[in-house]
PDB file of C-alpha atoms and ligand atoms in Angstrom:
ATOM      1  CA  MET A  20       8.425   4.949   6.208  1.00 47.00           C
ATOM      2  CA  SER A  21       7.243   2.113   6.412  1.00 52.00           C
ATOM      3  CA  ASN A  22       9.280  -1.574   6.878  1.00 59.00           C
ATOM      4  CA  THR A  23       6.187  -3.920   5.398  1.00 60.00           C
ATOM      5  CA  PRO A  24       7.471  -6.168   2.646  1.00 73.00           C
ATOM      6  CA  LEU A  25       4.553  -5.292  -0.591  1.00 94.00           C
ATOM      7  CA  VAL A  26       4.128  -8.867  -0.634  1.00 97.00           C
ATOM      8  CA  PHE A  27       0.122  -8.041  -2.257  1.00 98.00           C
ATOM      9  CA  ALA A  28       1.630  -5.618  -4.969  1.00 98.00           C
ATOM     10  CA  GLY A  29       0.068  -5.771  -8.044  1.00 97.00           C
ATOM     11  CA  MET A  30      -2.849  -8.089  -6.191  1.00 98.00           C
ATOM     12  CA  LYS A  31      -6.677  -7.291  -6.022  1.00 98.00           C
ATOM     13  CA  ALA A  32      -8.650  -8.037  -3.148  1.00 99.00           C
ATOM     14  CA  LEU A  33     -12.122  -8.457  -2.081  1.00 99.00           C
ATOM     15  CA  ILE A  34     -13.395  -7.199   0.957  1.00 98.00           C
ATOM     16  CA  VAL A  35     -17.294  -8.617   1.626  1.00 98.00           C
ATOM     17  CA  GLY A  36     -18.173  -7.433   5.121  1.00 98.00           C
ATOM     18  CA  VAL A  37     -17.479  -4.002   5.933  1.00 98.00           C
ATOM     19  CA  ALA A  38     -19.941  -2.232   8.302  1.00 98.00           C
ATOM     20  CA  ASN A  39     -17.924   0.192  10.198  1.00 97.00           C
ATOM     21  CA  GLU A  40     -14.392   0.875  11.268  1.00 97.00           C
ATOM     22  CA  ARG A  41     -14.587  -1.533  13.622  1.00 97.00           C
ATOM     23  CA  SER A  42     -15.377  -4.839  11.342  1.00 98.00           C
ATOM     24  CA  LEU A  43     -12.903  -7.225  11.978  1.00 98.00           C
ATOM     25  CA  ALA A  44     -13.455  -7.110   7.328  1.00 98.00           C
ATOM     26  CA  TRP A  45     -11.854  -3.170   7.661  1.00 98.00           C
ATOM     27  CA  ALA A  46      -8.504  -4.773  10.055  1.00 98.00           C
ATOM     28  CA  ILE A  47      -8.047  -6.822   7.255  1.00 98.00           C
ATOM     29  CA  ALA A  48      -8.859  -4.187   4.828  1.00 98.00           C
ATOM     30  CA  GLN A  49      -5.803  -2.402   6.666  1.00 98.00           C
ATOM     31  CA  GLU A  50      -3.376  -5.517   6.362  1.00 98.00           C
ATOM     32  CA  LEU A  51      -3.619  -6.260   3.114  1.00 98.00           C
ATOM     33  CA  HIS A  52      -3.343  -2.509   1.953  1.00 98.00           C
ATOM     34  CA  LYS A  53      -0.279  -2.334   3.240  1.00 98.00           C
ATOM     35  CA  GLY A  54       1.242  -5.004   1.947  1.00 98.00           C
ATOM     36  CA  GLY A  55       0.406  -3.001  -1.483  1.00 98.00           C
ATOM     37  CA  ALA A  56      -3.248  -5.071  -2.557  1.00 98.00           C
ATOM     38  CA  GLU A  57      -5.819  -3.329  -4.390  1.00 98.00           C
ATOM     39  CA  LEU A  58      -8.825  -3.226  -2.808  1.00 98.00           C
ATOM     40  CA  GLY A  59     -12.734  -3.625  -3.943  1.00 98.00           C
ATOM     41  CA  PHE A  60     -15.526  -3.476  -1.159  1.00 98.00           C
ATOM     42  CA  THR A  61     -19.143  -4.634  -1.306  1.00 98.00           C
ATOM     43  CA  TYR A  62     -21.615  -2.965   1.537  1.00 98.00           C
ATOM     44  CA  LEU A  63     -25.081  -4.207   2.613  1.00 98.00           C
ATOM     45  CA  GLY A  64     -27.837  -1.025   1.751  1.00 94.00           C
ATOM     46  CA  GLU A  65     -27.305   2.736   1.759  1.00 94.00           C
ATOM     47  CA  ALA A  66     -27.278   3.128   5.276  1.00 94.00           C
ATOM     48  CA  LEU A  67     -24.195   1.076   5.349  1.00 96.00           C
ATOM     49  CA  GLU A  68     -23.079   2.611   2.006  1.00 97.00           C
ATOM     50  CA  ARG A  69     -22.266   5.935   4.236  1.00 97.00           C
ATOM     51  CA  ARG A  70     -19.935   4.121   6.476  1.00 97.00           C
ATOM     52  CA  VAL A  71     -18.360   1.942   4.000  1.00 98.00           C
ATOM     53  CA  ARG A  72     -17.269   4.438   1.646  1.00 98.00           C
ATOM     54  CA  PRO A  73     -15.334   7.244   3.016  1.00 98.00           C
ATOM     55  CA  LEU A  74     -13.087   4.116   4.476  1.00 98.00           C
ATOM     56  CA  ALA A  75     -12.820   2.306   0.920  1.00 98.00           C
ATOM     57  CA  GLU A  76     -12.040   6.248  -0.755  1.00 98.00           C
ATOM     58  CA  GLY A  77      -9.768   6.476   2.374  1.00 98.00           C
ATOM     59  CA  VAL A  78      -7.677   3.620   0.770  1.00 98.00           C
ATOM     60  CA  ASN A  79      -8.016   4.910  -2.467  1.00 98.00           C
ATOM     61  CA  SER A  80     -10.566   1.790  -3.163  1.00 98.00           C
ATOM     62  CA  PRO A  81     -11.851   2.006  -7.120  1.00 98.00           C
ATOM     63  CA  LEU A  82     -14.393  -0.478  -6.620  1.00 98.00           C
ATOM     64  CA  ILE A  83     -17.314   0.159  -4.265  1.00 98.00           C
ATOM     65  CA  GLU A  84     -20.158  -2.029  -4.983  1.00 98.00           C
ATOM     66  CA  PRO A  85     -23.310  -3.223  -3.276  1.00 98.00           C
ATOM     67  CA  CYS A  86     -23.777  -6.493  -2.502  1.00 98.00           C
ATOM     68  CA  ASN A  87     -26.277  -8.747  -0.226  1.00 98.00           C
ATOM     69  CA  VAL A  88     -24.718 -11.534  -0.365  1.00 98.00           C
ATOM     70  CA  SER A  89     -28.442 -13.138  -0.577  1.00 98.00           C
ATOM     71  CA  ASP A  90     -29.094 -11.646  -3.564  1.00 98.00           C
ATOM     72  CA  ASP A  91     -27.789 -13.579  -6.652  1.00 98.00           C
ATOM     73  CA  THR A  92     -28.692 -11.158  -9.202  1.00 98.00           C
ATOM     74  CA  GLN A  93     -26.357  -8.759  -6.256  1.00 98.00           C
ATOM     75  CA  ILE A  94     -23.780 -10.972  -6.550  1.00 98.00           C
ATOM     76  CA  GLU A  95     -23.966 -11.489 -10.340  1.00 98.00           C
ATOM     77  CA  ALA A  96     -23.924  -7.394 -10.876  1.00 98.00           C
ATOM     78  CA  LEU A  97     -20.468  -6.853  -8.228  1.00 98.00           C
ATOM     79  CA  PHE A  98     -18.374  -9.730 -10.295  1.00 98.00           C
ATOM     80  CA  SER A  99     -19.176  -8.447 -13.524  1.00 98.00           C
ATOM     81  CA  LYS A 100     -17.831  -5.175 -12.137  1.00 98.00           C
ATOM     82  CA  ILE A 101     -14.646  -6.667 -10.568  1.00 98.00           C
ATOM     83  CA  GLN A 102     -14.449  -8.417 -14.239  1.00 98.00           C
ATOM     84  CA  LYS A 103     -14.015  -5.172 -15.675  1.00 98.00           C
ATOM     85  CA  THR A 104     -12.397  -2.555 -13.245  1.00 98.00           C
ATOM     86  CA  TRP A 105      -9.458  -5.914 -12.704  1.00 98.00           C
ATOM     87  CA  GLY A 106      -9.451  -9.120 -15.000  1.00 98.00           C
ATOM     88  CA  LYS A 107      -8.901 -10.741 -11.729  1.00 98.00           C
ATOM     89  CA  LEU A 108      -9.003 -11.783  -7.959  1.00 98.00           C
ATOM     90  CA  ASP A 109      -6.190 -12.499  -6.135  1.00 98.00           C
ATOM     91  CA  ILE A 110      -7.905 -12.615  -2.466  1.00 99.00           C
ATOM     92  CA  LEU A 111     -11.951 -12.445  -1.394  1.00 99.00           C
ATOM     93  CA  ILE A 112     -12.340 -11.738   1.793  1.00 99.00           C
ATOM     94  CA  HIS A 113     -15.447 -12.997   3.224  1.00 99.00           C
ATOM     95  CA  SER A 114     -16.590 -11.719   6.884  1.00 98.00           C
ATOM     96  CA  VAL A 115     -20.257 -11.956   6.778  1.00 98.00           C
ATOM     97  CA  ALA A 116     -22.962 -13.033   9.415  1.00 98.00           C
ATOM     98  CA  PHE A 117     -26.311 -12.462   9.949  1.00 97.00           C
ATOM     99  CA  ALA A 118     -29.304 -14.037  12.321  1.00 97.00           C
ATOM    100  CA  ASN A 119     -32.327 -13.042  13.547  1.00 96.00           C
ATOM    101  CA  ARG A 120     -32.032 -11.134  17.201  1.00 94.00           C
ATOM    102  CA  GLU A 121     -34.650 -13.149  18.746  1.00 95.00           C
ATOM    103  CA  ASP A 122     -32.616 -16.622  17.251  1.00 95.00           C
ATOM    104  CA  LEU A 123     -29.576 -15.205  19.259  1.00 94.00           C
ATOM    105  CA  GLU A 124     -31.020 -15.656  22.819  1.00 92.00           C
ATOM    106  CA  GLY A 125     -32.496 -18.191  24.377  1.00 92.00           C
ATOM    107  CA  ARG A 126     -33.674 -22.036  23.849  1.00 96.00           C
ATOM    108  CA  PHE A 127     -31.524 -23.158  20.305  1.00 98.00           C
ATOM    109  CA  ILE A 128     -35.143 -24.924  19.722  1.00 98.00           C
ATOM    110  CA  THR A 129     -37.265 -22.601  19.262  1.00 97.00           C
ATOM    111  CA  THR A 130     -35.539 -21.667  16.042  1.00 98.00           C
ATOM    112  CA  SER A 131     -37.673 -20.878  13.160  1.00 97.00           C
ATOM    113  CA  ARG A 132     -37.294 -22.460   9.612  1.00 98.00           C
ATOM    114  CA  GLN A 133     -36.991 -19.198   8.403  1.00 98.00           C
ATOM    115  CA  GLY A 134     -34.445 -18.092  11.212  1.00 98.00           C
ATOM    116  CA  PHE A 135     -32.752 -21.109  10.433  1.00 98.00           C
ATOM    117  CA  SER A 136     -32.347 -20.723   6.488  1.00 98.00           C
ATOM    118  CA  ASN A 137     -31.671 -17.590   6.539  1.00 98.00           C
ATOM    119  CA  ALA A 138     -28.793 -17.833   8.825  1.00 98.00           C
ATOM    120  CA  MET A 139     -27.091 -20.423   6.909  1.00 98.00           C
ATOM    121  CA  ASP A 140     -28.114 -19.233   3.891  1.00 98.00           C
ATOM    122  CA  ILE A 141     -25.908 -15.593   4.685  1.00 98.00           C
ATOM    123  CA  SER A 142     -23.123 -16.557   7.229  1.00 98.00           C
ATOM    124  CA  ALA A 143     -22.709 -20.036   5.251  1.00 99.00           C
ATOM    125  CA  TYR A 144     -23.778 -20.279   1.652  1.00 98.00           C
ATOM    126  CA  SER A 145     -22.345 -16.716   1.071  1.00 99.00           C
ATOM    127  CA  LEU A 146     -19.228 -18.106   0.973  1.00 99.00           C
ATOM    128  CA  VAL A 147     -20.149 -21.080  -1.716  1.00 99.00           C
ATOM    129  CA  ALA A 148     -21.783 -18.103  -3.925  1.00 98.00           C
ATOM    130  CA  LEU A 149     -18.587 -16.703  -3.422  1.00 99.00           C
ATOM    131  CA  ALA A 150     -16.054 -18.434  -3.905  1.00 99.00           C
ATOM    132  CA  ARG A 151     -17.629 -20.252  -6.901  1.00 98.00           C
ATOM    133  CA  HIS A 152     -18.150 -16.555  -8.968  1.00 98.00           C
ATOM    134  CA  SER A 153     -14.388 -16.178  -8.291  1.00 98.00           C
ATOM    135  CA  GLU A 154     -13.473 -18.864  -9.432  1.00 98.00           C
ATOM    136  CA  PRO A 155     -12.781 -17.816 -13.199  1.00 98.00           C
ATOM    137  CA  LEU A 156     -11.332 -14.810 -12.094  1.00 98.00           C
ATOM    138  CA  MET A 157      -8.546 -16.341 -10.001  1.00 98.00           C
ATOM    139  CA  GLN A 158      -6.523 -17.446 -12.606  1.00 97.00           C
ATOM    140  CA  ASN A 159      -3.025 -17.320 -11.052  1.00 96.00           C
ATOM    141  CA  GLY A 160      -4.261 -18.844  -8.419  1.00 98.00           C
ATOM    142  CA  GLY A 161      -5.899 -17.202  -4.679  1.00 98.00           C
ATOM    143  CA  SER A 162      -6.737 -16.896  -1.453  1.00 98.00           C
ATOM    144  CA  ILE A 163     -10.109 -17.180  -0.022  1.00 99.00           C
ATOM    145  CA  VAL A 164     -10.324 -16.270   3.921  1.00 99.00           C
ATOM    146  CA  THR A 165     -14.035 -16.454   5.939  1.00 99.00           C
ATOM    147  CA  LEU A 166     -14.523 -15.540   9.261  1.00 98.00           C
ATOM    148  CA  SER A 167     -15.805 -17.714  12.256  1.00 98.00           C
ATOM    149  CA  TYR A 168     -15.700 -18.497  15.963  1.00 97.00           C
ATOM    150  CA  TYR A 169     -15.695 -21.541  18.606  1.00 97.00           C
ATOM    151  CA  GLY A 170     -19.502 -21.970  18.883  1.00 97.00           C
ATOM    152  CA  ALA A 171     -19.188 -23.589  15.492  1.00 98.00           C
ATOM    153  CA  GLU A 172     -17.634 -26.483  17.721  1.00 98.00           C
ATOM    154  CA  LYS A 173     -19.060 -26.253  21.732  1.00 97.00           C
ATOM    155  CA  VAL A 174     -22.072 -24.721  22.665  1.00 96.00           C
ATOM    156  CA  VAL A 175     -21.706 -21.253  23.518  1.00 93.00           C
ATOM    157  CA  PRO A 176     -24.959 -20.782  24.909  1.00 93.00           C
ATOM    158  CA  ASN A 177     -27.072 -17.747  23.371  1.00 93.00           C
ATOM    159  CA  TYR A 178     -24.853 -17.669  20.546  1.00 95.00           C
ATOM    160  CA  ASN A 179     -27.484 -21.056  18.655  1.00 97.00           C
ATOM    161  CA  VAL A 180     -28.201 -21.387  15.333  1.00 98.00           C
ATOM    162  CA  MET A 181     -24.726 -18.834  14.785  1.00 98.00           C
ATOM    163  CA  GLY A 182     -23.113 -21.720  15.972  1.00 98.00           C
ATOM    164  CA  VAL A 183     -24.458 -24.272  13.502  1.00 98.00           C
ATOM    165  CA  ALA A 184     -23.740 -22.056  10.783  1.00 98.00           C
ATOM    166  CA  LYS A 185     -20.461 -21.421  11.538  1.00 98.00           C
ATOM    167  CA  ALA A 186     -19.933 -25.121  12.251  1.00 99.00           C
ATOM    168  CA  ALA A 187     -21.506 -25.663   8.075  1.00 99.00           C
ATOM    169  CA  LEU A 188     -19.086 -22.420   7.169  1.00 99.00           C
ATOM    170  CA  GLU A 189     -16.230 -24.128   8.598  1.00 99.00           C
ATOM    171  CA  ALA A 190     -17.198 -27.955   6.801  1.00 99.00           C
ATOM    172  CA  CYS A 191     -17.521 -25.581   3.128  1.00 99.00           C
ATOM    173  CA  THR A 192     -14.515 -24.071   4.101  1.00 99.00           C
ATOM    174  CA  ARG A 193     -13.060 -27.704   3.725  1.00 98.00           C
ATOM    175  CA  TYR A 194     -14.885 -28.218   0.917  1.00 99.00           C
ATOM    176  CA  LEU A 195     -14.095 -25.775  -1.285  1.00 99.00           C
ATOM    177  CA  ALA A 196     -10.939 -26.166  -0.238  1.00 99.00           C
ATOM    178  CA  TRP A 197     -10.456 -29.345  -1.798  1.00 98.00           C
ATOM    179  CA  ASP A 198     -12.649 -28.573  -5.160  1.00 98.00           C
ATOM    180  CA  MET A 199     -10.219 -24.998  -5.473  1.00 98.00           C
ATOM    181  CA  GLY A 200      -6.349 -26.912  -4.473  1.00 98.00           C
ATOM    182  CA  PRO A 201      -6.113 -27.867  -8.141  1.00 98.00           C
ATOM    183  CA  LYS A 202      -5.875 -24.215  -9.316  1.00 98.00           C
ATOM    184  CA  LYS A 203      -4.061 -23.387  -6.212  1.00 98.00           C
ATOM    185  CA  ILE A 204      -6.907 -21.568  -5.208  1.00 98.00           C
ATOM    186  CA  ARG A 205      -6.217 -21.923  -1.252  1.00 99.00           C
ATOM    187  CA  VAL A 206      -9.802 -21.261   1.183  1.00 99.00           C
ATOM    188  CA  ASN A 207      -9.346 -21.551   4.770  1.00 99.00           C
ATOM    189  CA  ALA A 208     -11.206 -19.344   8.000  1.00 99.00           C
ATOM    190  CA  ILE A 209      -9.794 -17.693  11.004  1.00 99.00           C
ATOM    191  CA  SER A 210     -12.146 -18.674  14.505  1.00 98.00           C
ATOM    192  CA  ALA A 211     -10.901 -15.155  15.832  1.00 98.00           C
ATOM    193  CA  GLY A 212     -12.744 -14.462  20.005  1.00 97.00           C
ATOM    194  CA  PRO A 213     -14.824 -12.108  20.618  1.00 96.00           C
ATOM    195  CA  VAL A 214     -14.633  -8.663  19.312  1.00 97.00           C
ATOM    196  CA  LYS A 215     -17.081  -5.485  20.000  1.00 95.00           C
ATOM    197  CA  THR A 216     -18.474  -5.060  16.480  1.00 96.00           C
ATOM    198  CA  LEU A 217     -21.706  -3.850  15.004  1.00 93.00           C
ATOM    199  CA  ALA A 218     -23.081  -7.911  14.837  1.00 92.00           C
ATOM    200  CA  ALA A 219     -21.382  -9.041  18.510  1.00 92.00           C
ATOM    201  CA  ALA A 220     -23.579  -6.451  19.561  1.00 87.00           C
ATOM    202  CA  GLY A 221     -26.529  -8.864  18.102  1.00 85.00           C
ATOM    203  CA  ILE A 222     -25.853 -11.350  20.723  1.00 84.00           C
ATOM    204  CA  ARG A 223     -26.983 -11.825  24.034  1.00 86.00           C
ATOM    205  CA  ASP A 224     -24.522 -11.033  26.824  1.00 87.00           C
ATOM    206  CA  PHE A 225     -22.148 -10.996  24.739  1.00 90.00           C
ATOM    207  CA  ARG A 226     -20.399  -8.901  27.602  1.00 90.00           C
ATOM    208  CA  SER A 227     -19.969 -11.889  29.404  1.00 88.00           C
ATOM    209  CA  MET A 228     -18.039 -13.587  26.436  1.00 87.00           C
ATOM    210  CA  LEU A 229     -15.762 -10.926  26.563  1.00 90.00           C
ATOM    211  CA  ALA A 230     -15.328 -11.214  30.144  1.00 91.00           C
ATOM    212  CA  SER A 231     -14.449 -15.126  30.311  1.00 86.00           C
ATOM    213  CA  ALA A 232     -12.340 -14.755  27.344  1.00 87.00           C
ATOM    214  CA  GLN A 233     -10.065 -12.301  29.562  1.00 89.00           C
ATOM    215  CA  GLU A 234     -10.759 -14.403  32.688  1.00 91.00           C
ATOM    216  CA  LYS A 235     -10.055 -17.705  31.173  1.00 92.00           C
ATOM    217  CA  THR A 236      -7.518 -18.228  28.336  1.00 96.00           C
ATOM    218  CA  PRO A 237      -4.047 -18.751  28.538  1.00 97.00           C
ATOM    219  CA  LEU A 238      -3.122 -15.311  27.980  1.00 97.00           C
ATOM    220  CA  LYS A 239      -5.313 -13.332  30.169  1.00 96.00           C
ATOM    221  CA  GLU A 240      -6.777 -11.004  27.308  1.00 95.00           C
ATOM    222  CA  THR A 241      -9.561 -10.178  24.424  1.00 96.00           C
ATOM    223  CA  ILE A 242      -8.141 -10.356  21.475  1.00 97.00           C
ATOM    224  CA  GLU A 243      -8.515  -6.883  18.749  1.00 97.00           C
ATOM    225  CA  ALA A 244      -9.244  -6.322  15.305  1.00 98.00           C
ATOM    226  CA  GLU A 245      -5.782  -5.802  14.452  1.00 98.00           C
ATOM    227  CA  ASP A 246      -4.452  -9.250  15.800  1.00 98.00           C
ATOM    228  CA  VAL A 247      -7.173 -11.294  13.094  1.00 98.00           C
ATOM    229  CA  GLY A 248      -5.816  -8.702  10.739  1.00 98.00           C
ATOM    230  CA  ALA A 249      -3.071 -10.170  11.174  1.00 98.00           C
ATOM    231  CA  LEU A 250      -3.531 -13.529  10.739  1.00 98.00           C
ATOM    232  CA  ALA A 251      -5.737 -13.175   7.628  1.00 98.00           C
ATOM    233  CA  ALA A 252      -2.372 -11.077   5.675  1.00 98.00           C
ATOM    234  CA  PHE A 253      -0.577 -14.574   6.732  1.00 98.00           C
ATOM    235  CA  LEU A 254      -3.028 -17.006   5.172  1.00 98.00           C
ATOM    236  CA  CYS A 255      -2.894 -14.478   2.262  1.00 98.00           C
ATOM    237  CA  GLY A 256       0.331 -14.095   2.180  1.00 98.00           C
ATOM    238  CA  PRO A 257       3.198 -16.274   0.824  1.00 97.00           C
ATOM    239  CA  GLY A 258       4.109 -17.551   4.739  1.00 97.00           C
ATOM    240  CA  ALA A 259       0.524 -19.787   3.978  1.00 98.00           C
ATOM    241  CA  LYS A 260       1.339 -20.909   0.409  1.00 98.00           C
ATOM    242  CA  HIS A 261       0.675 -25.211   1.626  1.00 98.00           C
ATOM    243  CA  ILE A 262      -2.249 -24.037   4.324  1.00 98.00           C
ATOM    244  CA  THR A 263      -5.963 -24.513   2.631  1.00 99.00           C
ATOM    245  CA  GLY A 264      -8.869 -26.147   4.601  1.00 98.00           C
ATOM    246  CA  SER A 265      -7.636 -24.919   7.464  1.00 98.00           C
ATOM    247  CA  THR A 266      -9.675 -23.210  10.571  1.00 98.00           C
ATOM    248  CA  MET A 267      -6.982 -21.441  12.134  1.00 98.00           C
ATOM    249  CA  TYR A 268      -7.548 -19.798  15.913  1.00 98.00           C
ATOM    250  CA  VAL A 269      -6.804 -16.017  17.170  1.00 98.00           C
ATOM    251  CA  ASP A 270      -8.383 -16.257  20.569  1.00 97.00           C
ATOM    252  CA  SER A 271      -5.361 -16.317  23.007  1.00 97.00           C
ATOM    253  CA  GLY A 272      -6.289 -20.289  23.176  1.00 97.00           C
ATOM    254  CA  ALA A 273      -9.521 -20.076  24.610  1.00 96.00           C
ATOM    255  CA  HIS A 274      -9.881 -23.597  22.246  1.00 96.00           C
ATOM    256  CA  ILE A 275      -7.612 -25.496  24.241  1.00 97.00           C
ATOM    257  CA  MET A 276      -9.446 -24.929  27.713  1.00 94.00           C
ATOM    258  CA  SER A 277     -12.592 -27.124  28.781  1.00 89.00           C
TER     259      SER A 277
HETATM  260  P1  NAD B  29     -19.791  -6.394  11.428  1.00 70.56           P
HETATM  261  O1  NAD B  29     -20.790  -6.280  11.729  1.00 70.56           O
HETATM  262  O2  NAD B  29     -18.659  -5.738  11.049  1.00 70.56           O
HETATM  263  O3  NAD B  29     -19.803  -7.803  10.151  1.00 70.56           O
HETATM  264  C1  NAD B  29     -20.960  -8.342   9.708  1.00 70.56           C
HETATM  265  C2  NAD B  29     -21.133  -7.922   8.572  1.00 70.56           C
HETATM  266  O4  NAD B  29     -21.846  -8.575   7.670  1.00 70.56           O
HETATM  267  C3  NAD B  29     -21.624  -6.359   8.041  1.00 70.56           C
HETATM  268  O5  NAD B  29     -20.716  -5.672   7.078  1.00 70.56           O
HETATM  269  C4  NAD B  29     -22.741  -6.729   7.530  1.00 70.56           C
HETATM  270  O6  NAD B  29     -23.069  -5.994   6.872  1.00 70.56           O
HETATM  271  C5  NAD B  29     -22.850  -7.862   6.498  1.00 70.56           C
HETATM  272  N1  NAD B  29     -24.272  -8.553   6.281  1.00 70.56           N
HETATM  273  C6  NAD B  29     -25.044  -9.009   7.227  1.00 70.56           C
HETATM  274  N2  NAD B  29     -25.657  -9.547   6.407  1.00 70.56           N
HETATM  275  C7  NAD B  29     -25.468  -9.449   4.828  1.00 70.56           C
HETATM  276  C8  NAD B  29     -26.029 -10.301   3.862  1.00 70.56           C
HETATM  277  N3  NAD B  29     -27.044 -10.248   3.626  1.00 70.56           N
HETATM  278  N4  NAD B  29     -25.339  -9.812   2.793  1.00 70.56           N
HETATM  279  C9  NAD B  29     -24.459  -9.117   2.521  1.00 70.56           C
HETATM  280  N5  NAD B  29     -23.213  -8.930   4.101  1.00 70.56           N
HETATM  281  C10 NAD B  29     -24.338  -9.278   5.052  1.00 70.56           C
HETATM  282  O7  NAD B  29     -18.846  -7.721  12.762  1.00 70.56           O
HETATM  283  P2  NAD B  29     -18.043  -8.640  12.705  1.00 70.56           P
HETATM  284  O8  NAD B  29     -17.431  -8.659  13.848  1.00 70.56           O
HETATM  285  O9  NAD B  29     -16.573  -7.228  11.681  1.00 70.56           O
HETATM  286  O10 NAD B  29     -18.449 -10.006  12.304  1.00 70.56           O
HETATM  287  C11 NAD B  29     -17.772 -10.062  10.827  1.00 70.56           C
HETATM  288  C12 NAD B  29     -17.729 -11.585  11.115  1.00 70.56           C
HETATM  289  O11 NAD B  29     -16.654 -12.099  11.977  1.00 70.56           O
HETATM  290  C13 NAD B  29     -18.390 -11.995  10.557  1.00 70.56           C
HETATM  291  O12 NAD B  29     -18.673 -13.479  10.092  1.00 70.56           O
HETATM  292  C14 NAD B  29     -18.306 -13.086  12.313  1.00 70.56           C
HETATM  293  O13 NAD B  29     -19.493 -13.630  12.357  1.00 70.56           O
HETATM  294  C15 NAD B  29     -16.978 -13.029  12.902  1.00 70.56           C
HETATM  295  N6  NAD B  29     -16.603 -13.409  13.786  1.00 70.56           N
HETATM  296  C16 NAD B  29     -16.678 -11.874  15.041  1.00 70.56           C
HETATM  297  C17 NAD B  29     -16.287 -11.828  16.167  1.00 70.56           C
HETATM  298  C18 NAD B  29     -17.150 -11.093  16.739  1.00 70.56           C
HETATM  299  O14 NAD B  29     -16.338 -10.911  18.052  1.00 70.56           O
HETATM  300  N7  NAD B  29     -17.016 -10.417  16.422  1.00 70.56           N
HETATM  301  C19 NAD B  29     -15.890 -13.427  16.686  1.00 70.56           C
HETATM  302  C20 NAD B  29     -15.422 -14.477  15.552  1.00 70.56           C
HETATM  303  C21 NAD B  29     -15.598 -14.250  14.274  1.00 70.56           C
END
């Protein structure tokens, strides 16, 4: 029998960003499930539905819906389904990012207008859109958590336009925290160290990011998706009731290094 206290009993959590069992969103979902939350999932397209559906069914999810975050019609359909199924929402996990592959290598200066706006739309604006739709459902307060990376603050070669999008995402986190604070809805970002996932595979030379995390961080080890899950669960839980607008690091201390 588990000793984990059911801190999320009775709560409804929407998880946006599971692609497969390696996704950081899936690690977060598992922690919230352990805490007693009921989970809803979205997937991007039919190919990923085949991966997401069995995972979601494994945690008895009553809500498994398509959602391309760059499509307002799909976002509206998703939230009307949440309204019908749950009538409320307590937790939103935003774990979504995208940039064209050619914009994740070489010189940042070559980023096209379309590549720039696509990365910003999917990786940063989507948080604003999902938060806006969540707000009326979070009548008893709530918690929103998004995923960022150190490339938002400092230059990480090849991270390029995604670093700019993550900087915008962290700023969106702060402005949303201010907007939603009076409704007791908290908005925080997790800045995670590198973890080998589908999205990470799109970054050129990701292996050297992992190697440097191992060699150059104070703790001399890379993080696991489970570490992100644990921090997200903390941020959604009662221990973080006065934490909002923050970016918290789970990176073996990488961010303190010069
Ligand atoms: P992942 O590939 O498992 O997850 C990325 C998700 O984004 C996928 O589920 C994908 O379907 C979704 N997505 C992309 N475009 C979308 C769209 N238009 N509409 C809806 N969903 C869309 O990889 P991950 O590493 O788990 O990434 C999750 C988040 O964590 C991302 O924001 C990523 O930048 C961030 N992050 C990852 C790392 C890492 O090293 N893996 C480190 C720090 C931050």
